[in-house]
Backbone as a printed PyTorch tensor [residue, N CA C, xyz], in Angstrom:
tensor([[[ -5.6880, -17.5150,   5.6060],
         [ -6.3980, -16.2560,   5.6510],
         [ -5.5480, -15.1590,   6.2800]],

        [[ -4.7960, -15.5140,   7.3400],
         [ -3.9430, -14.5340,   7.9890],
         [ -2.8410, -14.0690,   7.0550]],

        [[ -2.4040, -14.9630,   6.1860],
         [ -1.3310, -14.6130,   5.2590],
         [ -1.8150, -13.5450,   4.2650]],

        [[ -3.0560, -13.6570,   3.8130],
         [ -3.6060, -12.6590,   2.8980],
         [ -3.6700, -11.2910,   3.5610]],

        [[ -4.1050, -11.2520,   4.8330],
         [ -4.1690,  -9.9810,   5.5410],
         [ -2.7830,  -9.3990,   5.7450]],

        [[ -1.8070, -10.2490,   5.9930],
         [ -0.4310,  -9.7780,   6.1630],
         [  0.0850,  -9.1700,   4.8620]],

        [[ -0.1810,  -9.8240,   3.7570],
         [  0.2380,  -9.2990,   2.4570],
         [ -0.4440,  -7.9620,   2.1850]],

        [[ -1.7340,  -7.8690,   2.4990],
         [ -2.4700,  -6.6240,   2.3050],
         [ -1.9070,  -5.5030,   3.1780]],

        [[ -1.5910,  -5.8010,   4.4290],
         [ -1.0330,  -4.7910,   5.3320],
         [  0.3430,  -4.3410,   4.8760]],

        [[  1.1620,  -5.2590,   4.3990],
         [  2.4870,  -4.9040,   3.9090],
         [  2.3670,  -4.0340,   2.6560]],

        [[  1.4630,  -4.3940,   1.7530],
         [  1.2690,  -3.6060,   0.5350],
         [  0.7610,  -2.2060,   0.8790]],

        [[ -0.1810,  -2.0950,   1.7970],
         [ -0.6930,  -0.7820,   2.2050],
         [  0.3980,   0.0410,   2.8760]],

        [[  1.2140,  -0.5890,   3.6840],
         [  2.3290,   0.1060,   4.3300],
         [  3.3430,   0.6090,   3.3230]],

        [[  3.6320,  -0.1960,   2.3240],
         [  4.5730,   0.2170,   1.2790],
         [  4.0150,   1.3790,   0.4820]],

        [[  2.7440,   1.3180,   0.1450],
         [  2.0950,   2.3870,  -0.6090],
         [  2.1210,   3.6910,   0.1990]],

        [[  1.8310,   3.5970,   1.5030],
         [  1.8550,   4.7730,   2.3640],
         [  3.2660,   5.3400,   2.4610]],

        [[  4.2660,   4.4700,   2.5530],
         [  5.6500,   4.9430,   2.6400],
         [  6.0600,   5.6770,   1.3650]],

        [[  5.6860,   5.1390,   0.2230],
         [  6.0220,   5.8090,  -1.0350],
         [  5.3080,   7.1540,  -1.1460]],

        [[  4.0770,   7.2100,  -0.7190],
         [  3.3520,   8.4780,  -0.7280],
         [  3.9630,   9.4830,   0.2180]],

        [[  4.4460,   9.0210,   1.3710],
         [  5.0820,   9.9070,   2.3380],
         [  6.3370,  10.5370,   1.7420]],

        [[  7.1320,   9.7520,   1.0560],
         [  8.3410,  10.3110,   0.4440],
         [  7.9910,  11.2710,  -0.6750]],

        [[  6.8650,  11.0700,  -1.3280],
         [  6.4210,  12.0170,  -2.3420],
         [  6.0330,  13.3590,  -1.7360]],

        [[  5.5480,  13.3420,  -0.4920],
         [  5.2340,  14.5970,   0.1850],
         [  6.4950,  15.3110,   0.6680]],

        [[  7.4620,  14.5500,   1.1280],
         [  8.7000,  15.1590,   1.6260],
         [  9.5550,  15.6790,   0.4770]],

        [[  9.6510,  14.9110,  -0.5890],
         [ 10.4670,  15.2890,  -1.7450],
         [  9.5810,  15.3640,  -2.9910]],

        [[  8.8030,  16.4310,  -3.1500],
         [  7.8900,  16.5060,  -4.3060],
         [  8.6240,  16.5540,  -5.6390]],

        [[  9.8810,  16.9740,  -5.6370],
         [ 10.6080,  17.0140,  -6.9030],
         [ 10.8640,  15.6130,  -7.4730]],

        [[ 10.7230,  14.5910,  -6.6460],
         [ 10.8630,  13.2230,  -7.1410],
         [  9.5900,  12.7220,  -7.8060]],

        [[  8.4510,  13.3030,  -7.4480],
         [  7.1850,  12.8410,  -8.0140],
         [  6.6170,  13.7890,  -9.0570]],

        [[  6.9160,  15.0700,  -8.9550],
         [  6.4360,  16.0450,  -9.9390],
         [  7.4830,  16.1910, -11.0350]],

        [[  7.4260,  15.3100, -11.9790],
         [  8.3810,  15.3170, -13.0890],
         [  7.6330,  15.5450, -14.3940]],

        [[  8.3140,  15.9300, -15.4520],
         [  7.6270,  16.1000, -16.7390],
         [  6.9320,  14.8230, -17.2300]],

        [[  7.3650,  13.6630, -16.7510],
         [  6.7230,  12.4100, -17.1530],
         [  5.4130,  12.1680, -16.4180]],

        [[  5.2560,  12.7570, -15.2410],
         [  4.0690,  12.4850, -14.4340],
         [  3.0900,  13.6400, -14.3610]],

        [[  3.4930,  14.8200, -14.8030],
         [  2.6290,  16.0000, -14.6870],
         [  2.4540,  16.6380, -16.0600]],

        [[  1.2220,  16.8330, -16.4660],
         [  0.9020,  17.6000, -17.6730],
         [  0.3210,  18.9290, -17.2280]],

        [[  0.8580,  20.0070, -17.7690],
         [  0.4110,  21.3330, -17.3690],
         [ -0.3490,  21.9710, -18.5220]],

        [[ -1.5490,  22.4580, -18.2180],
         [ -2.3860,  23.1470, -19.1980],
         [ -2.6780,  24.5440, -18.6790]],

        [[ -2.6860,  25.4980, -19.5740],
         [ -3.0300,  26.8770, -19.2350],
         [ -4.1930,  27.3200, -20.1220]],

        [[ -4.9720,  28.2500, -19.6230],
         [ -6.0560,  28.8140, -20.4220],
         [ -5.4960,  29.9260, -21.2930]],

        [[ -5.8770,  29.9180, -22.5670],
         [ -5.4630,  31.0110, -23.4450],
         [ -6.4860,  32.1390, -23.3490]],

        [[ -6.3200,  33.1560, -24.1650],
         [ -7.2130,  34.3200, -24.0910],
         [ -8.6590,  33.9930, -24.4560]],

        [[ -8.8860,  32.8910, -25.1760],
         [-10.2440,  32.4690, -25.5460],
         [-10.8820,  31.5670, -24.4880]],

        [[-10.1390,  31.2510, -23.4400],
         [-10.6510,  30.3770, -22.3970],
         [-10.4770,  28.9060, -22.6840]],

        [[ -9.7240,  28.5630, -23.7380],
         [ -9.4820,  27.1610, -24.0760],
         [ -8.1830,  26.6980, -23.4340]],

        [[ -8.1380,  25.4050, -23.1120],
         [ -6.9410,  24.8510, -22.5060],
         [ -5.9050,  24.5200, -23.5780]],

        [[ -4.6660,  24.8900, -23.3260],
         [ -3.5750,  24.5200, -24.2280],
         [ -2.4460,  23.9400, -23.3770]],

        [[ -1.8550,  22.8760, -23.8750],
         [ -0.8010,  22.1820, -23.1430],
         [  0.5070,  22.9560, -23.2420]],

        [[  1.2160,  22.9970, -22.1240],
         [  2.5470,  23.5910, -22.1140],
         [  3.5480,  22.5320, -22.5570]],

        [[  4.7050,  22.9520, -23.0380],
         [  5.7160,  21.9650, -23.4350],
         [  6.1120,  21.0880, -22.2550]],

        [[  6.5120,  19.8770, -22.5670],
         [  6.8760,  18.9290, -21.5140],
         [  8.2260,  19.2430, -20.8890]],

        [[  8.9840,  20.1650, -21.4580],
         [ 10.2820,  20.5110, -20.8900],
         [ 10.1080,  21.6400, -19.8870]],

        [[ 10.0470,  21.3210, -18.6190],
         [ 10.0010,  22.3110, -17.5650],
         [ 10.8250,  21.7700, -16.4170]],

        [[ 11.2170,  22.6260, -15.5190],
         [ 12.0070,  22.1630, -14.3950],
         [ 11.2800,  22.4630, -13.0970]],

        [[ 11.6040,  21.7310, -12.0860],
         [ 10.9570,  21.8770, -10.7920],
         [ 11.2850,  23.2340, -10.1780]],

        [[ 12.4240,  23.7910, -10.5230],
         [ 12.8380,  25.0700,  -9.9630],
         [ 12.0160,  26.2360, -10.5080]],

        [[ 11.1630,  26.0090, -11.4910],
         [ 10.3440,  27.0770, -12.0660],
         [  9.2240,  27.5310, -11.1290]],

        [[  9.0600,  26.9110, -10.0010],
         [  8.0250,  27.2960,  -9.0520],
         [  6.7270,  26.5290,  -9.2110]],

        [[  6.7650,  25.3840,  -9.8850],
         [  5.5480,  24.5940, -10.1020],
         [  4.9000,  24.1950,  -8.7850]],

        [[  5.6970,  23.7370,  -7.8380],
         [  5.1480,  23.2670,  -6.5650],
         [  4.4350,  24.3970,  -5.8300]],

        [[  5.0190,  25.5820,  -5.8070],
         [  4.3880,  26.7180,  -5.1360],
         [  3.1250,  27.1590,  -5.8670]],

        [[  3.1320,  27.0710,  -7.1940],
         [  1.9210,  27.3950,  -7.9580],
         [  0.8010,  26.4030,  -7.6480]],

        [[  1.1470,  25.1230,  -7.5270],
         [  0.1420,  24.1130,  -7.1920],
         [ -0.4270,  24.3450,  -5.8030]],

        [[  0.4330,  24.7310,  -4.8620],
         [ -0.0370,  24.9840,  -3.5030],
         [ -0.9630,  26.1820,  -3.4260]],

        [[ -0.7320,  27.1880,  -4.2540],
         [ -1.5460,  28.3970,  -4.1790],
         [ -2.7410,  28.3850,  -5.1400]],

        [[ -2.8450,  27.3640,  -5.9700],
         [ -3.9430,  27.3020,  -6.9380],
         [ -5.2560,  26.9390,  -6.2440]],

        [[ -6.3610,  27.5220,  -6.6870],
         [ -7.6570,  27.1350,  -6.1120],
         [ -8.0320,  25.7150,  -6.5470]],

        [[ -8.8510,  25.0330,  -5.7480],
         [ -9.1850,  23.6320,  -6.0420],
         [ -9.7910,  23.4020,  -7.4210]],

        [[-10.5790,  24.3490,  -7.9340],
         [-11.2120,  24.1220,  -9.2370],
         [-10.2210,  24.2150, -10.3890]],

        [[ -9.0230,  24.6800, -10.1330],
         [ -8.0160,  24.8000, -11.1890],
         [ -7.1140,  23.5740, -11.2970]],

        [[ -7.2330,  22.6370, -10.3680],
         [ -6.3770,  21.4510, -10.3640],
         [ -7.2290,  20.2200, -10.6380]],

        [[ -6.8040,  19.4250, -11.6010],
         [ -7.4880,  18.1810, -11.9270],
         [ -6.4940,  17.0380, -11.7630]],

        [[ -6.8460,  16.0650, -10.9690],
         [ -5.9880,  14.9070, -10.7550],
         [ -6.5210,  13.7330, -11.5640]],

        [[ -5.6170,  13.0620, -12.2280],
         [ -5.9730,  11.8450, -12.9570],
         [ -4.9670,  10.7680, -12.6160]],

        [[ -5.4400,   9.5740, -12.5220],
         [ -4.5840,   8.4390, -12.2280],
         [ -4.7120,   7.4350, -13.3700]],

        [[ -3.5980,   7.0520, -13.9200],
         [ -3.6290,   6.0670, -15.0030],
         [ -4.1700,   4.7380, -14.4860]],

        [[ -3.8110,   4.3880, -13.2500],
         [ -4.2920,   3.1400, -12.6610],
         [ -5.8130,   3.1610, -12.5220]],

        [[ -6.3560,   4.2520, -11.9630],
         [ -7.8060,   4.3250, -11.7910],
         [ -8.5360,   4.4150, -13.1250]],

        [[ -7.9420,   5.0890, -14.0940],
         [ -8.5460,   5.1570, -15.4210],
         [ -8.6250,   3.7690, -16.0460]],

        [[ -7.5490,   3.0130, -15.9420],
         [ -7.5370,   1.6620, -16.5130],
         [ -8.4850,   0.7310, -15.7550]],

        [[ -8.5660,   0.8850, -14.4370],
         [ -9.5150,   0.0660, -13.6810],
         [-10.9540,   0.3960, -14.0670]],

        [[-11.2300,   1.6650, -14.3060],
         [-12.5630,   2.0690, -14.7450],
         [-12.8890,   1.4700, -16.1130]],

        [[-11.9200,   1.4930, -17.0210],
         [-12.1400,   0.8900, -18.3460],
         [-12.3800,  -0.6140, -18.2320]],

        [[-11.6370,  -1.2680, -17.3520],
         [-11.8270,  -2.6970, -17.1360],
         [-13.2130,  -2.9690, -16.5570]],

        [[-13.6240,  -2.1570, -15.5950],
         [-14.9530,  -2.3040, -14.9850],
         [-16.0520,  -2.1590, -16.0280]],

        [[-15.9270,  -1.1260, -16.8720],
         [-16.9220,  -0.9100, -17.9190],
         [-16.9300,  -2.0570, -18.9240]],

        [[-15.7550,  -2.5580, -19.2790],
         [-15.6830,  -3.6600, -20.2350],
         [-16.3210,  -4.9260, -19.6690]],

        [[-16.1210,  -5.1870, -18.3850],
         [-16.7140,  -6.3750, -17.7730],
         [-18.2360,  -6.2510, -17.7030]],

        [[-18.7400,  -5.0560, -17.4420],
         [-20.1810,  -4.8860, -17.3660],
         [-20.8320,  -4.9110, -18.7290]],

        [[-20.1540,  -4.4100, -19.7320],
         [-20.6860,  -4.4950, -21.0840],
         [-20.7050,  -5.9270, -21.5750]],

        [[-19.7350,  -6.7050, -21.1240],
         [-19.6460,  -8.1010, -21.5290],
         [-20.8550,  -8.8810, -21.0090]],

        [[-21.3270,  -8.5240, -19.7850],
         [-22.4780,  -9.2030, -19.2080],
         [-23.7960,  -8.7020, -19.7660]],

        [[-23.7460,  -7.5850, -20.4630],
         [-24.9630,  -7.0170, -21.0180],
         [-25.6740,  -6.0720, -20.0810]],

        [[-25.0620,  -5.7870, -18.9280],
         [-25.6540,  -4.8360, -17.9990],
         [-24.8890,  -3.5300, -18.0500]],

        [[-25.5980,  -2.4580, -17.7040],
         [-24.9240,  -1.1490, -17.7020],
         [-25.1660,  -0.4450, -16.4130]]])
């Protein structure tokens, strides 16, 4: 039992360390592969910007100054876990 807690603590520590480095060096985490940028057009509809952008364009400063309702965070891990959760509950016949 102690071994499981040790593994959990090490995993949590590693996750926290990786997140800390993402805060110190945001250019390592805010890449075109991990960030999709959408802008509103004149009709109020969202349109995706091209995936070719650079960190020097001021993306980080724009994110810092954006109001909370303009930023949407999505996690592929949490999305997949949600799909798995829904699939398991549908399998049992409960919703």
